[in-house]
Amino acid sequence: DLATSDRVEQLKKLQRQKWQVLTGTFLFIFIVANIFIWSRPSLYQSQAIMQFMAANPLDDKNPEFLQQYLEVNRQRLTSDGVIAALSDHLHANYQIDLSYPDLINMLAVTASESGNVVIIEAQGQNKEQLKPIVDSLVNSYIIISTLCYI
């Protein structure tokens, strides 16, 4: 009777210790994870979608041509001339001074798999810079494209 009650008491003590270890481990992992999550800098994103139409309406019906056309325009959007014009425009109009590598690292330009659109995304830690960067990229591309075709 006494041995059984000692054994029950030891089992209860062991169960309490297990819960204490489990709770302590959970709290430790929870605190470390939150410190990691909340200490990281914020990452913002701005996006624009450009729609391209081929000069010949029949070309819009040919998916292979359309994909090549989108890929060419995607490459033009990140060409040296457009990025240089973007950098100049940002510096002159928004007092944003970013180098060529910084701009290339911030920008992602992807052609749609099923359509005639190109998606332009800018990511960075300064949310005030992202919208002017995306807008200026689109404007710089349009100006350079217009000048090339005049």
JSON list of C-alpha atoms in Angstrom, two decimals:
[
{"chain": "A", "resi": 1, "resn": "ASP", "atom": "CA", "xyz": [0.00, 0.00, 0.00]},
{"chain": "A", "resi": 2, "resn": "LEU", "atom": "CA", "xyz": [2.80, 2.42, 0.94]},
{"chain": "A", "resi": 3, "resn": "ALA", "atom": "CA", "xyz": [4.94, 1.25, -2.01]},
{"chain": "A", "resi": 4, "resn": "THR", "atom": "CA", "xyz": [2.02, 1.72, -4.38]},
{"chain": "A", "resi": 5, "resn": "SER", "atom": "CA", "xyz": [1.33, 5.26, -3.18]},
{"chain": "A", "resi": 6, "resn": "ASP", "atom": "CA", "xyz": [5.09, 6.08, -3.49]},
{"chain": "A", "resi": 7, "resn": "ARG", "atom": "CA", "xyz": [5.06, 4.68, -6.99]},
{"chain": "A", "resi": 8, "resn": "VAL", "atom": "CA", "xyz": [1.95, 6.75, -7.89]},
{"chain": "A", "resi": 9, "resn": "GLU", "atom": "CA", "xyz": [3.59, 9.84, -6.38]},
{"chain": "A", "resi": 10, "resn": "GLN", "atom": "CA", "xyz": [6.77, 9.26, -8.42]},
{"chain": "A", "resi": 11, "resn": "LEU", "atom": "CA", "xyz": [4.73, 8.81, -11.60]},
{"chain": "A", "resi": 12, "resn": "LYS", "atom": "CA", "xyz": [2.86, 12.07, -10.94]},
{"chain": "A", "resi": 13, "resn": "LYS", "atom": "CA", "xyz": [6.18, 13.86, -10.30]},
{"chain": "A", "resi": 14, "resn": "LEU", "atom": "CA", "xyz": [7.62, 12.41, -13.52]},
{"chain": "A", "resi": 15, "resn": "GLN", "atom": "CA", "xyz": [4.53, 13.48, -15.46]},
{"chain": "A", "resi": 16, "resn": "ARG", "atom": "CA", "xyz": [4.84, 17.05, -14.05]},
{"chain": "A", "resi": 17, "resn": "GLN", "atom": "CA", "xyz": [8.52, 17.15, -15.08]},
{"chain": "A", "resi": 18, "resn": "LYS", "atom": "CA", "xyz": [7.61, 15.99, -18.60]},
{"chain": "A", "resi": 19, "resn": "TRP", "atom": "CA", "xyz": [5.05, 18.77, -18.92]},
{"chain": "A", "resi": 20, "resn": "GLN", "atom": "CA", "xyz": [7.53, 21.33, -17.58]},
{"chain": "A", "resi": 21, "resn": "VAL", "atom": "CA", "xyz": [10.15, 20.25, -20.14]},
{"chain": "A", "resi": 22, "resn": "LEU", "atom": "CA", "xyz": [7.55, 20.28, -22.92]},
{"chain": "A", "resi": 23, "resn": "THR", "atom": "CA", "xyz": [6.27, 23.74, -21.93]},
{"chain": "A", "resi": 24, "resn": "GLY", "atom": "CA", "xyz": [9.79, 25.14, -21.52]},
{"chain": "A", "resi": 25, "resn": "THR", "atom": "CA", "xyz": [10.88, 23.77, -24.90]},
{"chain": "A", "resi": 26, "resn": "PHE", "atom": "CA", "xyz": [7.77, 25.17, -26.58]},
{"chain": "A", "resi": 27, "resn": "LEU", "atom": "CA", "xyz": [8.26, 28.62, -25.03]},
{"chain": "A", "resi": 28, "resn": "PHE", "atom": "CA", "xyz": [11.95, 28.68, -25.95]},
{"chain": "A", "resi": 29, "resn": "ILE", "atom": "CA", "xyz": [11.26, 27.77, -29.60]},
{"chain": "A", "resi": 30, "resn": "PHE", "atom": "CA", "xyz": [8.33, 30.20, -29.74]},
{"chain": "A", "resi": 31, "resn": "ILE", "atom": "CA", "xyz": [10.42, 33.10, -28.40]},
{"chain": "A", "resi": 32, "resn": "VAL", "atom": "CA", "xyz": [13.41, 32.36, -30.66]},
{"chain": "A", "resi": 33, "resn": "ALA", "atom": "CA", "xyz": [11.16, 32.05, -33.73]},
{"chain": "A", "resi": 34, "resn": "ASN", "atom": "CA", "xyz": [9.41, 35.35, -32.98]},
{"chain": "A", "resi": 35, "resn": "ILE", "atom": "CA", "xyz": [12.69, 37.13, -32.43]},
{"chain": "A", "resi": 36, "resn": "PHE", "atom": "CA", "xyz": [13.88, 35.84, -35.80]},
{"chain": "A", "resi": 37, "resn": "ILE", "atom": "CA", "xyz": [10.64, 36.80, -37.58]},
{"chain": "A", "resi": 38, "resn": "TRP", "atom": "CA", "xyz": [10.26, 40.28, -36.10]},
{"chain": "A", "resi": 39, "resn": "SER", "atom": "CA", "xyz": [13.94, 41.25, -36.31]},
{"chain": "A", "resi": 40, "resn": "ARG", "atom": "CA", "xyz": [14.11, 40.75, -40.09]},
{"chain": "A", "resi": 41, "resn": "PRO", "atom": "CA", "xyz": [13.68, 43.91, -42.18]},
{"chain": "A", "resi": 42, "resn": "SER", "atom": "CA", "xyz": [10.38, 44.33, -44.00]},
{"chain": "A", "resi": 43, "resn": "LEU", "atom": "CA", "xyz": [10.28, 43.53, -47.70]},
{"chain": "A", "resi": 44, "resn": "TYR", "atom": "CA", "xyz": [7.84, 45.50, -49.84]},
{"chain": "A", "resi": 45, "resn": "GLN", "atom": "CA", "xyz": [6.71, 44.89, -53.41]},
{"chain": "A", "resi": 46, "resn": "SER", "atom": "CA", "xyz": [5.24, 47.00, -56.19]},
{"chain": "A", "resi": 47, "resn": "GLN", "atom": "CA", "xyz": [3.92, 45.60, -59.45]},
{"chain": "A", "resi": 48, "resn": "ALA", "atom": "CA", "xyz": [2.85, 46.71, -62.91]},
{"chain": "A", "resi": 49, "resn": "ILE", "atom": "CA", "xyz": [1.39, 44.73, -65.77]},
{"chain": "A", "resi": 50, "resn": "MET", "atom": "CA", "xyz": [2.11, 45.72, -69.37]},
{"chain": "A", "resi": 51, "resn": "GLN", "atom": "CA", "xyz": [0.02, 44.37, -72.21]},
{"chain": "A", "resi": 52, "resn": "PHE", "atom": "CA", "xyz": [1.66, 44.01, -75.61]},
{"chain": "A", "resi": 53, "resn": "MET", "atom": "CA", "xyz": [-0.12, 43.84, -78.92]},
{"chain": "A", "resi": 54, "resn": "ALA", "atom": "CA", "xyz": [1.59, 42.75, -82.12]},
{"chain": "A", "resi": 55, "resn": "ALA", "atom": "CA", "xyz": [1.53, 45.19, -85.04]},
{"chain": "A", "resi": 56, "resn": "ASN", "atom": "CA", "xyz": [-0.17, 42.58, -87.20]},
{"chain": "A", "resi": 57, "resn": "PRO", "atom": "CA", "xyz": [-3.43, 41.28, -85.65]},
{"chain": "A", "resi": 58, "resn": "LEU", "atom": "CA", "xyz": [-2.80, 37.85, -87.19]},
{"chain": "A", "resi": 59, "resn": "ASP", "atom": "CA", "xyz": [0.41, 37.56, -85.15]},
{"chain": "A", "resi": 60, "resn": "ASP", "atom": "CA", "xyz": [-1.65, 37.76, -81.94]},
{"chain": "A", "resi": 61, "resn": "LYS", "atom": "CA", "xyz": [-3.30, 34.49, -82.93]},
{"chain": "A", "resi": 62, "resn": "ASN", "atom": "CA", "xyz": [0.04, 32.64, -83.23]},
{"chain": "A", "resi": 63, "resn": "PRO", "atom": "CA", "xyz": [1.11, 31.50, -79.74]},
{"chain": "A", "resi": 64, "resn": "GLU", "atom": "CA", "xyz": [4.73, 30.87, -80.70]},
{"chain": "A", "resi": 65, "resn": "PHE", "atom": "CA", "xyz": [5.11, 34.34, -82.18]},
{"chain": "A", "resi": 66, "resn": "LEU", "atom": "CA", "xyz": [3.40, 35.89, -79.19]},
{"chain": "A", "resi": 67, "resn": "GLN", "atom": "CA", "xyz": [5.75, 34.14, -76.73]},
{"chain": "A", "resi": 68, "resn": "GLN", "atom": "CA", "xyz": [8.80, 35.27, -78.72]},
{"chain": "A", "resi": 69, "resn": "TYR", "atom": "CA", "xyz": [7.38, 38.80, -78.92]},
{"chain": "A", "resi": 70, "resn": "LEU", "atom": "CA", "xyz": [6.81, 38.88, -75.15]},
{"chain": "A", "resi": 71, "resn": "GLU", "atom": "CA", "xyz": [10.29, 37.52, -74.46]},
{"chain": "A", "resi": 72, "resn": "VAL", "atom": "CA", "xyz": [11.89, 40.19, -76.65]},
{"chain": "A", "resi": 73, "resn": "ASN", "atom": "CA", "xyz": [9.94, 42.91, -74.84]},
{"chain": "A", "resi": 74, "resn": "ARG", "atom": "CA", "xyz": [10.82, 41.39, -71.47]},
{"chain": "A", "resi": 75, "resn": "GLN", "atom": "CA", "xyz": [14.50, 41.54, -72.40]},
{"chain": "A", "resi": 76, "resn": "ARG", "atom": "CA", "xyz": [14.13, 45.12, -73.65]},
{"chain": "A", "resi": 77, "resn": "LEU", "atom": "CA", "xyz": [12.61, 46.15, -70.31]},
{"chain": "A", "resi": 78, "resn": "THR", "atom": "CA", "xyz": [15.81, 45.12, -68.54]},
{"chain": "A", "resi": 79, "resn": "SER", "atom": "CA", "xyz": [18.22, 46.26, -71.26]},
{"chain": "A", "resi": 80, "resn": "ASP", "atom": "CA", "xyz": [21.14, 48.55, -70.44]},
{"chain": "A", "resi": 81, "resn": "GLY", "atom": "CA", "xyz": [19.53, 51.52, -72.22]},
{"chain": "A", "resi": 82, "resn": "VAL", "atom": "CA", "xyz": [16.22, 51.25, -70.39]},
{"chain": "A", "resi": 83, "resn": "ILE", "atom": "CA", "xyz": [17.86, 50.72, -66.98]},
{"chain": "A", "resi": 84, "resn": "ALA", "atom": "CA", "xyz": [20.21, 53.67, -67.58]},
{"chain": "A", "resi": 85, "resn": "ALA", "atom": "CA", "xyz": [17.23, 55.85, -68.56]},
{"chain": "A", "resi": 86, "resn": "LEU", "atom": "CA", "xyz": [15.39, 54.58, -65.47]},
{"chain": "A", "resi": 87, "resn": "SER", "atom": "CA", "xyz": [18.31, 55.50, -63.22]},
{"chain": "A", "resi": 88, "resn": "ASP", "atom": "CA", "xyz": [18.56, 58.99, -64.76]},
{"chain": "A", "resi": 89, "resn": "HIS", "atom": "CA", "xyz": [14.79, 59.53, -64.48]},
{"chain": "A", "resi": 90, "resn": "LEU", "atom": "CA", "xyz": [14.72, 58.42, -60.84]},
{"chain": "A", "resi": 91, "resn": "HIS", "atom": "CA", "xyz": [17.64, 60.66, -59.95]},
{"chain": "A", "resi": 92, "resn": "ALA", "atom": "CA", "xyz": [16.23, 63.71, -61.76]},
{"chain": "A", "resi": 93, "resn": "ASN", "atom": "CA", "xyz": [12.58, 63.42, -60.74]},
{"chain": "A", "resi": 94, "resn": "TYR", "atom": "CA", "xyz": [12.52, 61.56, -57.42]},
{"chain": "A", "resi": 95, "resn": "GLN", "atom": "CA", "xyz": [16.04, 62.09, -56.00]},
{"chain": "A", "resi": 96, "resn": "ILE", "atom": "CA", "xyz": [16.41, 58.32, -55.85]},
{"chain": "A", "resi": 97, "resn": "ASP", "atom": "CA", "xyz": [20.02, 57.41, -56.51]},
{"chain": "A", "resi": 98, "resn": "LEU", "atom": "CA", "xyz": [20.34, 53.69, -57.27]},
{"chain": "A", "resi": 99, "resn": "SER", "atom": "CA", "xyz": [23.11, 52.03, -59.21]},
{"chain": "A", "resi": 100, "resn": "TYR", "atom": "CA", "xyz": [22.59, 49.72, -62.17]},
{"chain": "A", "resi": 101, "resn": "PRO", "atom": "CA", "xyz": [23.23, 46.55, -60.09]},
{"chain": "A", "resi": 102, "resn": "ASP", "atom": "CA", "xyz": [20.86, 47.77, -57.37]},
{"chain": "A", "resi": 103, "resn": "LEU", "atom": "CA", "xyz": [18.08, 48.33, -59.90]},
{"chain": "A", "resi": 104, "resn": "ILE", "atom": "CA", "xyz": [18.65, 44.98, -61.59]},
{"chain": "A", "resi": 105, "resn": "ASN", "atom": "CA", "xyz": [18.54, 43.21, -58.21]},
{"chain": "A", "resi": 106, "resn": "MET", "atom": "CA", "xyz": [15.29, 44.96, -57.24]},
{"chain": "A", "resi": 107, "resn": "LEU", "atom": "CA", "xyz": [13.48, 44.26, -60.51]},
{"chain": "A", "resi": 108, "resn": "ALA", "atom": "CA", "xyz": [11.90, 41.10, -61.83]},
{"chain": "A", "resi": 109, "resn": "VAL", "atom": "CA", "xyz": [10.30, 41.09, -65.27]},
{"chain": "A", "resi": 110, "resn": "THR", "atom": "CA", "xyz": [8.40, 37.95, -66.30]},
{"chain": "A", "resi": 111, "resn": "ALA", "atom": "CA", "xyz": [6.49, 37.17, -69.45]},
{"chain": "A", "resi": 112, "resn": "SER", "atom": "CA", "xyz": [3.10, 35.56, -69.07]},
{"chain": "A", "resi": 113, "resn": "GLU", "atom": "CA", "xyz": [2.85, 31.95, -70.20]},
{"chain": "A", "resi": 114, "resn": "SER", "atom": "CA", "xyz": [-0.72, 32.32, -71.39]},
{"chain": "A", "resi": 115, "resn": "GLY", "atom": "CA", "xyz": [-1.31, 35.77, -72.77]},
{"chain": "A", "resi": 116, "resn": "ASN", "atom": "CA", "xyz": [0.23, 38.95, -73.99]},
{"chain": "A", "resi": 117, "resn": "VAL", "atom": "CA", "xyz": [1.30, 40.55, -70.72]},
{"chain": "A", "resi": 118, "resn": "VAL", "atom": "CA", "xyz": [4.60, 41.15, -68.99]},
{"chain": "A", "resi": 119, "resn": "ILE", "atom": "CA", "xyz": [4.65, 41.49, -65.20]},
{"chain": "A", "resi": 120, "resn": "ILE", "atom": "CA", "xyz": [7.09, 43.98, -63.70]},
{"chain": "A", "resi": 121, "resn": "GLU", "atom": "CA", "xyz": [7.86, 43.64, -59.99]},
{"chain": "A", "resi": 122, "resn": "ALA", "atom": "CA", "xyz": [10.14, 45.64, -57.74]},
{"chain": "A", "resi": 123, "resn": "GLN", "atom": "CA", "xyz": [11.07, 44.43, -54.26]},
{"chain": "A", "resi": 124, "resn": "GLY", "atom": "CA", "xyz": [12.92, 46.31, -51.60]},
{"chain": "A", "resi": 125, "resn": "GLN", "atom": "CA", "xyz": [12.99, 47.59, -48.05]},
{"chain": "A", "resi": 126, "resn": "ASN", "atom": "CA", "xyz": [12.10, 51.20, -48.90]},
{"chain": "A", "resi": 127, "resn": "LYS", "atom": "CA", "xyz": [8.42, 51.18, -49.84]},
{"chain": "A", "resi": 128, "resn": "GLU", "atom": "CA", "xyz": [8.43, 54.83, -50.97]},
{"chain": "A", "resi": 129, "resn": "GLN", "atom": "CA", "xyz": [10.90, 54.01, -53.76]},
{"chain": "A", "resi": 130, "resn": "LEU", "atom": "CA", "xyz": [9.13, 51.03, -55.29]},
{"chain": "A", "resi": 131, "resn": "LYS", "atom": "CA", "xyz": [6.17, 52.70, -57.00]},
{"chain": "A", "resi": 132, "resn": "PRO", "atom": "CA", "xyz": [8.34, 55.38, -58.66]},
{"chain": "A", "resi": 133, "resn": "ILE", "atom": "CA", "xyz": [10.78, 52.69, -59.80]},
{"chain": "A", "resi": 134, "resn": "VAL", "atom": "CA", "xyz": [8.08, 50.59, -61.47]},
{"chain": "A", "resi": 135, "resn": "ASP", "atom": "CA", "xyz": [6.29, 53.61, -62.97]},
{"chain": "A", "resi": 136, "resn": "SER", "atom": "CA", "xyz": [9.56, 55.09, -64.24]},
{"chain": "A", "resi": 137, "resn": "LEU", "atom": "CA", "xyz": [10.60, 51.76, -65.77]},
{"chain": "A", "resi": 138, "resn": "VAL", "atom": "CA", "xyz": [7.37, 51.60, -67.75]},
{"chain": "A", "resi": 139, "resn": "ASN", "atom": "CA", "xyz": [7.72, 55.26, -68.82]},
{"chain": "A", "resi": 140, "resn": "SER", "atom": "CA", "xyz": [11.39, 54.86, -69.76]},
{"chain": "A", "resi": 141, "resn": "TYR", "atom": "CA", "xyz": [10.57, 51.78, -71.82]},
{"chain": "A", "resi": 142, "resn": "ILE", "atom": "CA", "xyz": [7.74, 53.57, -73.64]},
{"chain": "A", "resi": 143, "resn": "ILE", "atom": "CA", "xyz": [9.89, 56.62, -74.38]},
{"chain": "A", "resi": 144, "resn": "ILE", "atom": "CA", "xyz": [12.84, 54.56, -75.63]},
{"chain": "A", "resi": 145, "resn": "SER", "atom": "CA", "xyz": [10.55, 52.30, -77.69]},
{"chain": "A", "resi": 146, "resn": "THR", "atom": "CA", "xyz": [8.83, 55.33, -79.22]},
{"chain": "A", "resi": 147, "resn": "LEU", "atom": "CA", "xyz": [12.15, 56.97, -80.07]},
{"chain": "A", "resi": 148, "resn": "CYS", "atom": "CA", "xyz": [13.43, 53.77, -81.67]},
{"chain": "A", "resi": 149, "resn": "TYR", "atom": "CA", "xyz": [10.39, 53.49, -83.94]},
{"chain": "A", "resi": 150, "resn": "ILE", "atom": "CA", "xyz": [10.21, 57.15, -85.03]}
]
